[in-house]
């Protein structure tokens, strides 16, 4: 078999799933229920977030919170302070791609 297969966990429960972490990209699948978030952190690579369902509420640096709905792709530069969260009733599901893959020391 030439191709490599990866599967996402299909769930309505909170999850942060590291699907691919190789030398090229990091591909993460996340589901957040209402009121849950990732910790405030700085992007350790160029980041692409794709909203699959729900609404992503995202704080970047000192901007006020922006809301992004399903079908939106957000590009966040390396080093940007961010706080992804679900402030809505709907389940939030999104993909985070870090490219290039962050270098680990």
Short mmCIF file of C-alpha atoms in Angstrom, two decimals:
data_model
loop_
_atom_site.label_atom_id
_atom_site.label_comp_id
_atom_site.label_asym_id
_atom_site.label_seq_id
_atom_site.Cartn_x
_atom_site.Cartn_y
_atom_site.Cartn_z
CA UNK A 1 0.00 0.00 0.00
CA UNK A 2 1.48 3.34 -1.05
CA UNK A 3 -0.83 5.67 0.86
CA UNK A 4 -1.00 6.15 4.60
CA UNK A 5 -4.46 6.29 6.18
CA UNK A 6 -5.45 8.46 9.15
CA UNK A 7 -8.85 8.49 10.84
CA UNK A 8 -10.57 11.20 12.84
CA UNK A 9 -12.56 10.27 15.91
CA UNK A 10 -16.19 11.13 15.20
CA UNK A 11 -17.57 12.49 18.46
CA UNK A 12 -19.68 15.18 20.10
CA UNK A 13 -17.46 15.08 23.21
CA UNK A 14 -14.52 17.41 23.92
CA UNK A 15 -11.37 16.16 22.21
CA UNK A 16 -7.97 17.40 21.12
CA UNK A 17 -6.70 14.74 18.75
CA UNK A 18 -3.21 14.82 17.24
CA UNK A 19 -3.83 13.01 13.97
CA UNK A 20 -0.54 13.67 12.13
CA UNK A 21 2.72 14.95 13.62
CA UNK A 22 5.55 14.43 11.17
CA UNK A 23 8.43 16.47 9.76
CA UNK A 24 6.11 18.31 7.35
CA UNK A 25 2.89 19.22 9.16
CA UNK A 26 0.97 18.83 12.37
CA UNK A 27 -2.71 18.04 11.74
CA UNK A 28 -4.97 18.25 14.78
CA UNK A 29 -8.71 17.56 15.11
CA UNK A 30 -10.61 19.32 17.89
CA UNK A 31 -14.14 19.26 19.25
CA UNK A 32 -15.24 21.70 21.95
CA UNK A 33 -18.62 21.83 23.68
CA UNK A 34 -20.17 25.08 24.92
CA UNK A 35 -17.96 27.02 27.33
CA UNK A 36 -14.78 25.07 26.62
CA UNK A 37 -11.58 26.39 25.10
CA UNK A 38 -7.94 25.76 24.46
CA UNK A 39 -5.48 27.56 26.75
CA UNK A 40 -4.21 30.99 25.73
CA UNK A 41 -0.95 30.34 23.86
CA UNK A 42 1.34 31.63 21.13
CA UNK A 43 1.30 29.89 17.75
CA UNK A 44 4.52 27.87 17.42
CA UNK A 45 4.18 27.72 13.61
CA UNK A 46 2.08 29.15 10.81
CA UNK A 47 -1.45 27.91 11.63
CA UNK A 48 -4.51 27.18 9.48
CA UNK A 49 -7.80 26.59 11.34
CA UNK A 50 -10.73 25.14 9.41
CA UNK A 51 -14.15 25.32 11.08
CA UNK A 52 -16.12 22.16 10.25
CA UNK A 53 -19.21 22.80 12.37
CA UNK A 54 -20.37 25.30 14.94
CA UNK A 55 -18.81 28.72 15.54
CA UNK A 56 -15.20 29.30 16.57
CA UNK A 57 -14.77 32.31 18.87
CA UNK A 58 -11.17 33.40 18.52
CA UNK A 59 -9.15 36.00 20.41
CA UNK A 60 -5.94 37.01 18.61
CA UNK A 61 -3.44 39.31 20.35
CA UNK A 62 -5.42 42.27 21.73
CA UNK A 63 -8.26 42.18 19.19
CA UNK A 64 -11.80 41.71 20.40
CA UNK A 65 -13.23 38.21 19.90
CA UNK A 66 -14.10 37.32 16.31
CA UNK A 67 -16.61 34.58 15.41
CA UNK A 68 -15.98 32.21 12.48
CA UNK A 69 -18.63 29.81 11.16
CA UNK A 70 -18.43 26.44 9.41
CA UNK A 71 -16.59 26.54 6.11
CA UNK A 72 -14.17 29.27 7.21
CA UNK A 73 -10.39 28.86 7.09
CA UNK A 74 -8.34 31.20 9.29
CA UNK A 75 -4.57 31.70 8.78
CA UNK A 76 -2.71 32.75 11.93
CA UNK A 77 0.96 33.82 11.72
CA UNK A 78 3.63 32.16 13.88
CA UNK A 79 4.06 33.85 17.26
CA UNK A 80 0.50 35.22 17.46
CA UNK A 81 -1.17 34.99 20.88
CA UNK A 82 -4.45 33.12 20.51
CA UNK A 83 -7.38 31.79 22.50
CA UNK A 84 -9.76 29.49 20.54
CA UNK A 85 -13.05 28.86 22.35
CA UNK A 86 -16.66 27.76 21.97
CA UNK A 87 -19.01 30.41 23.35
CA UNK A 88 -22.09 29.01 21.60
CA UNK A 89 -24.64 26.25 22.18
CA UNK A 90 -23.63 24.28 19.08
CA UNK A 91 -20.74 21.83 19.18
CA UNK A 92 -17.59 23.33 17.66
CA UNK A 93 -15.45 21.06 15.48
CA UNK A 94 -12.33 22.31 13.73
CA UNK A 95 -9.03 21.23 12.20
CA UNK A 96 -5.70 22.88 13.04
CA UNK A 97 -2.87 22.49 10.54
CA UNK A 98 0.60 23.73 11.47
CA UNK A 99 2.85 24.12 8.44
CA UNK A 100 5.71 23.90 8.51
CA UNK A 101 5.71 21.47 11.43
CA UNK A 102 7.06 23.09 14.59
CA UNK A 103 10.62 22.12 15.42
CA UNK A 104 11.06 20.41 18.79
CA UNK A 105 14.23 20.96 20.78
#
